[in-house]
CSV table of C-alpha atoms in Angstrom, one decimal:
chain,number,residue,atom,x,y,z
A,1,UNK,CA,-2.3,22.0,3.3
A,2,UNK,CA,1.0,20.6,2.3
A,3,UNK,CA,-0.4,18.6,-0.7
A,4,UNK,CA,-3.8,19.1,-3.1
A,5,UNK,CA,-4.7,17.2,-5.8
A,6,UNK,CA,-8.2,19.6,-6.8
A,7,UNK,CA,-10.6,17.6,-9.5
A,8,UNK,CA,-7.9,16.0,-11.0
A,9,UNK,CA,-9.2,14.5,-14.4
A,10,UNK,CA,-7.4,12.1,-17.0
A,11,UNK,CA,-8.9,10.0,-19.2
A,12,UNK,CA,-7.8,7.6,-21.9
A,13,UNK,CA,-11.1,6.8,-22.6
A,14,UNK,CA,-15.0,6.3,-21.0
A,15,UNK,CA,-13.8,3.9,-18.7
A,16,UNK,CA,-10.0,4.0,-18.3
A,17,UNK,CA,-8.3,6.6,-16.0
A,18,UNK,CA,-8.8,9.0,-13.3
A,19,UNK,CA,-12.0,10.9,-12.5
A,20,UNK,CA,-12.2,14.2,-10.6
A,21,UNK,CA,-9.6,12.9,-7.6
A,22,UNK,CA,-9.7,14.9,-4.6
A,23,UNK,CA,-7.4,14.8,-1.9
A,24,UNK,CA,-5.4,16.8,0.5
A,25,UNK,CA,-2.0,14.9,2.2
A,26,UNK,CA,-0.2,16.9,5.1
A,27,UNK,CA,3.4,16.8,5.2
A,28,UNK,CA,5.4,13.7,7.0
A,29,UNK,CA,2.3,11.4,5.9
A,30,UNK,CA,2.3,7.8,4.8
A,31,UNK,CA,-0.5,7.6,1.5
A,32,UNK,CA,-1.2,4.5,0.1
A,33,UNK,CA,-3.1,4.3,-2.7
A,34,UNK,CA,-5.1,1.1,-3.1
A,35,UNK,CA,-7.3,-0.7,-5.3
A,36,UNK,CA,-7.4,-3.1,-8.2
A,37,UNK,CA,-5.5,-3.1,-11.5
A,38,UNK,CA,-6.7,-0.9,-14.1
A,39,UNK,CA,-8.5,1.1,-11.1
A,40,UNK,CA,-6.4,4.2,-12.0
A,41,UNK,CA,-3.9,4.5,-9.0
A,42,UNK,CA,-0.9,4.6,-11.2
A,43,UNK,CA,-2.3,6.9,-13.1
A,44,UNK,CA,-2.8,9.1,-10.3
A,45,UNK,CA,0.8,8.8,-9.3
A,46,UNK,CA,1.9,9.2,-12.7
A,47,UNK,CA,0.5,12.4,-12.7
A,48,UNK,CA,1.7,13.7,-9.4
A,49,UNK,CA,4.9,12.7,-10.3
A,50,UNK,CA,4.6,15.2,-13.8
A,51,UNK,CA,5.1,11.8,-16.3
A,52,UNK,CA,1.5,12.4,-17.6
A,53,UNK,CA,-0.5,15.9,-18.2
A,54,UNK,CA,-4.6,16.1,-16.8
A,55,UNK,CA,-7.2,16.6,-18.5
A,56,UNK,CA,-8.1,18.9,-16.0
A,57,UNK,CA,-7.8,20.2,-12.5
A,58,UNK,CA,-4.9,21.1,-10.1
A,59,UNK,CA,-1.8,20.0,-8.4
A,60,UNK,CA,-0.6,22.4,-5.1
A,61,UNK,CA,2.3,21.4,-3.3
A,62,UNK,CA,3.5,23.6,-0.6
A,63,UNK,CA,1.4,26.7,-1.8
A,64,UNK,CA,2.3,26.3,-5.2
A,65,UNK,CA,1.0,24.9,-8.4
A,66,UNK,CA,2.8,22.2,-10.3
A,67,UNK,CA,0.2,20.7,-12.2
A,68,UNK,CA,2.1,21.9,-15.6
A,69,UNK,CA,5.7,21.4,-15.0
A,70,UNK,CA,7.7,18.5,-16.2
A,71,UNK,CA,9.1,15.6,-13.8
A,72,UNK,CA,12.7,17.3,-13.1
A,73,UNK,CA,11.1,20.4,-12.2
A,74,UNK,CA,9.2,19.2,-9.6
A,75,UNK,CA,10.6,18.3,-5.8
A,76,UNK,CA,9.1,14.9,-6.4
A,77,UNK,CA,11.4,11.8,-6.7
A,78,UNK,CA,9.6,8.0,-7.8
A,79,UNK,CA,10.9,4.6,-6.9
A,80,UNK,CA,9.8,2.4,-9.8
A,81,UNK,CA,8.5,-0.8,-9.7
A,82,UNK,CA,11.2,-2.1,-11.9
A,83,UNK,CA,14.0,0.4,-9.6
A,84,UNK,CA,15.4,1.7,-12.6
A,85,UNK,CA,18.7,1.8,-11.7
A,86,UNK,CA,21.7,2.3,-14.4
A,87,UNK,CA,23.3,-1.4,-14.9
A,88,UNK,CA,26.7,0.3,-15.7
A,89,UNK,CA,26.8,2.0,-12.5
A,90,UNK,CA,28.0,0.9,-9.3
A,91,UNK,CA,26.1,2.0,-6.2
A,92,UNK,CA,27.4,4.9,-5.2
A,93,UNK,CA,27.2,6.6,-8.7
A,94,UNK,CA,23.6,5.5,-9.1
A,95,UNK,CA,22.7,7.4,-5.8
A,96,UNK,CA,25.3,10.1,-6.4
A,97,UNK,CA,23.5,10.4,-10.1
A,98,UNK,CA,20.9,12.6,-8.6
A,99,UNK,CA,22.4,14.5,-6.1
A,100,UNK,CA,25.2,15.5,-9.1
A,101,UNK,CA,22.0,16.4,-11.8
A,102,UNK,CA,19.1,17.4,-9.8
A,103,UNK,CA,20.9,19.1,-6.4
A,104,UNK,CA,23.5,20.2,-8.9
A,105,UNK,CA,26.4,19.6,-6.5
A,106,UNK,CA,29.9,18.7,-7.3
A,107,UNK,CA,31.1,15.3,-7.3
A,108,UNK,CA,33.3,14.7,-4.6
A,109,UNK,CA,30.6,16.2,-2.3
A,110,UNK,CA,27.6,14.0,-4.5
A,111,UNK,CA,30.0,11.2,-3.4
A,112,UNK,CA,29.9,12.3,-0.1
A,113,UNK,CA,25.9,12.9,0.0
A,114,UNK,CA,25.6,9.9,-1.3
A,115,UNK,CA,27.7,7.6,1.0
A,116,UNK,CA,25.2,8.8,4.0
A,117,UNK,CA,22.0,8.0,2.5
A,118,UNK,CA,24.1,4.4,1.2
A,119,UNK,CA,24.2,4.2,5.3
A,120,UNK,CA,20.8,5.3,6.0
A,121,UNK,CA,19.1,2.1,3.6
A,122,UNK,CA,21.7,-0.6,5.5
A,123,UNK,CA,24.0,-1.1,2.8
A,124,UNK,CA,27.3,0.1,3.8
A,125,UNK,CA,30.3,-1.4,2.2
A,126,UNK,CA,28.3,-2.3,-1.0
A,127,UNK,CA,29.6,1.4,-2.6
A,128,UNK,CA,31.3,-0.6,-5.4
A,129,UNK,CA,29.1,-3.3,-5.4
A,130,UNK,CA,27.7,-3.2,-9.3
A,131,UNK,CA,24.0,-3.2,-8.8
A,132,UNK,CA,23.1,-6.5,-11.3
A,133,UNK,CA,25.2,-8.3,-8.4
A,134,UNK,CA,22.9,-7.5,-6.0
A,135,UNK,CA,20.0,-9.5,-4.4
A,136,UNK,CA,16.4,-7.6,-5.0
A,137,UNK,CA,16.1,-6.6,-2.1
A,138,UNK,CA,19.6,-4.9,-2.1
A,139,UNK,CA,18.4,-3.1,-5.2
A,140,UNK,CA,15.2,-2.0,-4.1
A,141,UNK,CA,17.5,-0.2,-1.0
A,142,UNK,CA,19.5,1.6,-3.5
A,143,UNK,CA,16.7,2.6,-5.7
A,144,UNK,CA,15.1,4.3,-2.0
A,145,UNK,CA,18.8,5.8,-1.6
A,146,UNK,CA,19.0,7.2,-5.1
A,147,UNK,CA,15.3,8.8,-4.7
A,148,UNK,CA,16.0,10.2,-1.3
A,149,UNK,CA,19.0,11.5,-1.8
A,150,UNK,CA,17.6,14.2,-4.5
A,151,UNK,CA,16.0,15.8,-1.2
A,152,UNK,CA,12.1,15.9,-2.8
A,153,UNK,CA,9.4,16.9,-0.8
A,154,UNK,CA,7.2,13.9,-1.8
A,155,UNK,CA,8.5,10.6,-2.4
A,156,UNK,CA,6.3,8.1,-4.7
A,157,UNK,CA,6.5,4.8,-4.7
A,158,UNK,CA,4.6,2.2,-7.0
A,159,UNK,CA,4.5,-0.9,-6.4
A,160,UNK,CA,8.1,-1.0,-5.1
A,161,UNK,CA,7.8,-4.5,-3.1
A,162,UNK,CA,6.1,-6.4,-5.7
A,163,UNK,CA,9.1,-7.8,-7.2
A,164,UNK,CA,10.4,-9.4,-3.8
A,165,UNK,CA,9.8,-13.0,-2.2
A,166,UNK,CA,7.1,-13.2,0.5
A,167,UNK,CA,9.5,-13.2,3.6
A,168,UNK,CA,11.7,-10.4,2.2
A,169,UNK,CA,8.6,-8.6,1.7
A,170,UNK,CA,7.7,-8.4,4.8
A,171,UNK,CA,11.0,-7.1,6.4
A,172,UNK,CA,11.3,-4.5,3.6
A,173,UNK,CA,7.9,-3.5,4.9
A,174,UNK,CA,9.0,-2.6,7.9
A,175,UNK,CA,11.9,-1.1,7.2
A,176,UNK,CA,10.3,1.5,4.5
A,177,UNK,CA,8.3,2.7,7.1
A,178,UNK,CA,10.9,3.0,9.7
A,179,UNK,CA,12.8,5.2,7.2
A,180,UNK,CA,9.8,7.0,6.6
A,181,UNK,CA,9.3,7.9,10.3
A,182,UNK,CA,13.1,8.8,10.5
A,183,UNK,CA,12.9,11.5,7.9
A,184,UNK,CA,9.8,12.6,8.1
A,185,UNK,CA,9.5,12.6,4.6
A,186,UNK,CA,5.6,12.7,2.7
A,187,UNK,CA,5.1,9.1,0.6
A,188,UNK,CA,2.7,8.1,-1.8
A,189,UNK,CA,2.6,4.6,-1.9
A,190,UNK,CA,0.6,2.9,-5.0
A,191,UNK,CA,0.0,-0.9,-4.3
A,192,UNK,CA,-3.0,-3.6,-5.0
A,193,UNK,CA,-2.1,-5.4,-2.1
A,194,UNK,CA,-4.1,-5.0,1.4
A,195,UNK,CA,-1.9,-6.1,4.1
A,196,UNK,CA,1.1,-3.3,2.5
A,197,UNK,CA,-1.8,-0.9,3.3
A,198,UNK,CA,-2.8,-1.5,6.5
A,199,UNK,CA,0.3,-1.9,7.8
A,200,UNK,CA,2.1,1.3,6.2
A,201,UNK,CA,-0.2,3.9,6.3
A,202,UNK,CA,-1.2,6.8,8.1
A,203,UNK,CA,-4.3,7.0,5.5
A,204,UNK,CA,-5.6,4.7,3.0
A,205,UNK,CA,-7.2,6.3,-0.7
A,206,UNK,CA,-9.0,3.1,-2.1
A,207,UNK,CA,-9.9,3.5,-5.7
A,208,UNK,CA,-12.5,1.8,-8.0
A,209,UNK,CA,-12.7,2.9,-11.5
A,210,UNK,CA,-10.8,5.9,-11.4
A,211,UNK,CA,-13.1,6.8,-8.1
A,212,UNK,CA,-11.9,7.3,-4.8
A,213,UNK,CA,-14.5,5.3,-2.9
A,214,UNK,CA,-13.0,5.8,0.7
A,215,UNK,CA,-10.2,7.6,2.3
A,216,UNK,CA,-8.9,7.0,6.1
A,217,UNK,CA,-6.9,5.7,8.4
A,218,UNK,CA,-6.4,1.6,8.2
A,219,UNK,CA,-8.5,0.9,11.0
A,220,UNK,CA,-11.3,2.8,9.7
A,221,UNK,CA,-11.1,1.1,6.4
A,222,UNK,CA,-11.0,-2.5,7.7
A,223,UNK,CA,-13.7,-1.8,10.6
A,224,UNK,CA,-15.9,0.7,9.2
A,225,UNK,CA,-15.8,0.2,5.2
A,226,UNK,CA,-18.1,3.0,3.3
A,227,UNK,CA,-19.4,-0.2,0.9
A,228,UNK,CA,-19.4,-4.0,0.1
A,229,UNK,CA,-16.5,-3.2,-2.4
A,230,UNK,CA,-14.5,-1.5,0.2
A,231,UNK,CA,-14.9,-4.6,2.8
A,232,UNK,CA,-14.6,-7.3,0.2
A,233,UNK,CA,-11.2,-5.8,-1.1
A,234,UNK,CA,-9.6,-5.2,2.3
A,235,UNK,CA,-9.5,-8.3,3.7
A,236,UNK,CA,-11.9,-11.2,3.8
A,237,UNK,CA,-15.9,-10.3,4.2
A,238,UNK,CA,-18.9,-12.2,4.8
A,239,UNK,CA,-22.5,-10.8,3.7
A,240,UNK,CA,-24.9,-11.2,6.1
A,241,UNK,CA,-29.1,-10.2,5.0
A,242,UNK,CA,-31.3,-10.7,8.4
A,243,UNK,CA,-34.6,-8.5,8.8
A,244,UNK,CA,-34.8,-6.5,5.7
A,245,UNK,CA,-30.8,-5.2,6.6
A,246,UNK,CA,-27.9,-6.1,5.2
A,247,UNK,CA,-24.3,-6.7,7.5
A,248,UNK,CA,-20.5,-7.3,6.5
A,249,UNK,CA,-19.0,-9.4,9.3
A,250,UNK,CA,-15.6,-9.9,10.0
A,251,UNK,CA,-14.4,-13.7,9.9
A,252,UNK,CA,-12.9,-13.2,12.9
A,253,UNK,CA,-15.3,-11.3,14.5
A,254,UNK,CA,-17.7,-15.3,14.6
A,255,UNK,CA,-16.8,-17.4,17.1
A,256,UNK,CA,-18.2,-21.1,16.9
A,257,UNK,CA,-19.3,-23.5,19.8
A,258,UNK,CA,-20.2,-27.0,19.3
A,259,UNK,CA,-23.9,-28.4,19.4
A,260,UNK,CA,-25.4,-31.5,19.1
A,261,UNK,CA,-28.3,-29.0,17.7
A,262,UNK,CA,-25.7,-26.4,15.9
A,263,UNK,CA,-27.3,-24.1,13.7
A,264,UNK,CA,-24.1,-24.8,11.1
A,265,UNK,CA,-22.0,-27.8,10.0
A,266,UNK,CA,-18.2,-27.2,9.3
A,267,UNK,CA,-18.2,-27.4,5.5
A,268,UNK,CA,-14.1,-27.1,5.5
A,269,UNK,CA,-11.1,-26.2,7.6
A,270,UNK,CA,-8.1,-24.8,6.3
A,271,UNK,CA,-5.1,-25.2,9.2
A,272,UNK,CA,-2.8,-22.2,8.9
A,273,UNK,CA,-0.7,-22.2,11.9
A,274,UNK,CA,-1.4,-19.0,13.8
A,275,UNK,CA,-5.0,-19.4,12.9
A,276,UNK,CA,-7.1,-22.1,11.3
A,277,UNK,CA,-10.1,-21.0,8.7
A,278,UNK,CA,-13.0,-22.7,9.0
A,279,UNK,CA,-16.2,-22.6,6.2
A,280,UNK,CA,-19.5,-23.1,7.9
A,281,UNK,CA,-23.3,-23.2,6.1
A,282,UNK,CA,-26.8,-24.0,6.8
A,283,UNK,CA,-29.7,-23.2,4.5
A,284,UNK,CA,-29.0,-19.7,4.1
A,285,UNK,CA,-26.0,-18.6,4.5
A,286,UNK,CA,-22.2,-19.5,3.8
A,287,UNK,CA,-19.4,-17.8,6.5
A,288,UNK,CA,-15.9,-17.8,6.5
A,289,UNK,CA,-14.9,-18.1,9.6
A,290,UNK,CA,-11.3,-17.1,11.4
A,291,UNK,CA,-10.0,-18.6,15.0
A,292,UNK,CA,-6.9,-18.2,16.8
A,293,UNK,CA,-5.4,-20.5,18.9
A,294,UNK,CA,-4.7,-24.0,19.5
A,295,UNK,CA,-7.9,-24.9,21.4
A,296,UNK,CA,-9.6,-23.1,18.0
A,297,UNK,CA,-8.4,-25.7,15.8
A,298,UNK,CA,-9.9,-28.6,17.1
A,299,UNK,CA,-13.2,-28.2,15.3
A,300,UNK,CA,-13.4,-31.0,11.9
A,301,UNK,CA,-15.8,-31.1,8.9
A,302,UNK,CA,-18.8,-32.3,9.5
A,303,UNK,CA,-18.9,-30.8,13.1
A,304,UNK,CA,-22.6,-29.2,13.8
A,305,UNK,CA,-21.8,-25.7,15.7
A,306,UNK,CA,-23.7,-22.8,16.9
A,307,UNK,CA,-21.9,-19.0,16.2
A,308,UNK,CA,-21.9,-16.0,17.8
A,309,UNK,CA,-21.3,-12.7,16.2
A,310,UNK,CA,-19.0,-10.2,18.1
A,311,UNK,CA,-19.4,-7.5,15.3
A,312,UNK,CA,-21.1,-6.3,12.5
A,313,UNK,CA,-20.8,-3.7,10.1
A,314,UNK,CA,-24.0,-1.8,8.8
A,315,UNK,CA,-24.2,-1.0,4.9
């Protein structure tokens, strides 16, 4: 196994931290670590990345064990949620900065190491560019460059999108994970938010109170949750209690019908373009309810409707 974190333990008090973790990454995967704040995910990468000692257990990276060697020891380079880079710098020396320090090379050929991974994150002909001149975006590329370019074996990342507007978000998404895929390199990703994860990820490590509570791949998370904290915090959830037995269902696994007799009445409606998000309620229960479609958005408050469950999830 390329990666082991064994009963990794640190606490700051009864409450706050990072309990026995547990987990084994190969190399070349995506790891996202998810889960609230104060859940203990930064933590975790804090400690992987040698910026905070356990309390106890181990750290194995390719068959040996780092767990007590400080952060520029270790082939393990972090993009910060802040980026970090050196406002005096231009962009070239902030990635050569690395490559010159860690890799120990010279600087004409840091200059030239640099200027290829400069290519590699899109931002060729910004070399000279001084970084506070550059959008977030453009930052958050050279902070990737600078961390890649020390050639680490694991690459964390926490939080590293956080600080960008929705749309630009999105596109850096994608483009973090195409990069990812092109070098094959192992990341840790630490974020709070659910769509990063299931989009990104080869496997998902959600966290609750310094616990891992489940661990797998996005579609097992979001179909097959291990509990009603796991399908409440990745993505929306209704509880369901019929027979004795309780059921997490999907909002966009009920589909709705009108009825002069409907079992439901449309409480709200919420008109989102690709989909419209309906709230329907009778005695007992309140859904949320998902539909795609033009046709799907049709349906107005006060509308009496009958559902129809396509799946359910057992807890």
């Amino acid at each position: 196994m390329f990666l082991q974190l064994k009963n990794l333990t640190k606490l700051f008090d009864r409450e706050n931290g990072v309990k026995n973790f547990n987990l084994s990454v190969e190399e070349g995967e995506f790891i996202t670590i998810l889960g609230p704040s104060g859940c203990g995910k930064t933590t975790t990468l804090n400690l992987l990345g040698g910026f905070l000692k356990p309390d106890s257990g181990e750290i194995l990276l390719d068959g040996g064990n780092i767990t007590n060697l400080p952060p520029e020891k270790r082939p393990i380079s972090t993009v910060f949620q802040s980026y970090a880079l050196f406002p005096h710098m231009n962009v070239i020396e902030n990635v050569a900065y690395g490559i010159r320090f860690y890799r120990k090379e010279k600087k004409r050929k840091a200059m030239e190491i640099a200027k290829e991974y400069i290519d590699i994150v899109g931002l060729a002909g910004y070399e000279n560019s001084r970084v506070g001149n550059l959008s977030g975006g453009q930052q958050q590329r050279v902070a990737l460059a600078r961390s890649m370019a020390t050639n680490p074996k694991i690459l964390l990342l926490d939080e590293p999108l956080s600080n960008l507007d929705a749309s630009l978000r999105v596109r850096m998404r994608e483009e973090l994970k195409e990069l990812q895929r092109r070098l094959k390199i192992t990341m840790i990703f630490v974020t709070h938010d659910q769509s990063e994860a299931l989009c990104l990820s080869d496997k998902i490590v959600v966290m609750d109170k310094g616990n891992i509570v489940q661990v797998g791949t996005s579609r097992e998370v979001y179909f097959y949750p291990a509990s009603e904290y796991v399908a409440s915090f990745i993505g929306k959830s209704n509880l369901l209690n019929e027979d004795g037995k309780t059921y997490i269902i999907r909002p966009e696994d009920i589909k709705i019908t009108k009825g002069i007799n409907g079992e439901y009445i449309v409480k709200d409606k919420v008109f989102m373009g690709q989909h419209t998000e309906y709230k329907i309620a009778n005695d007992r229960h309140i859904l949320d309810v998902n539909l795609s479609g033009k046709e799907s958005s049709d349906f107005q408050t006060g509308d009496l409707v009958d559902i129809e469950i396509e799946h359910r999830i057992n807890i």
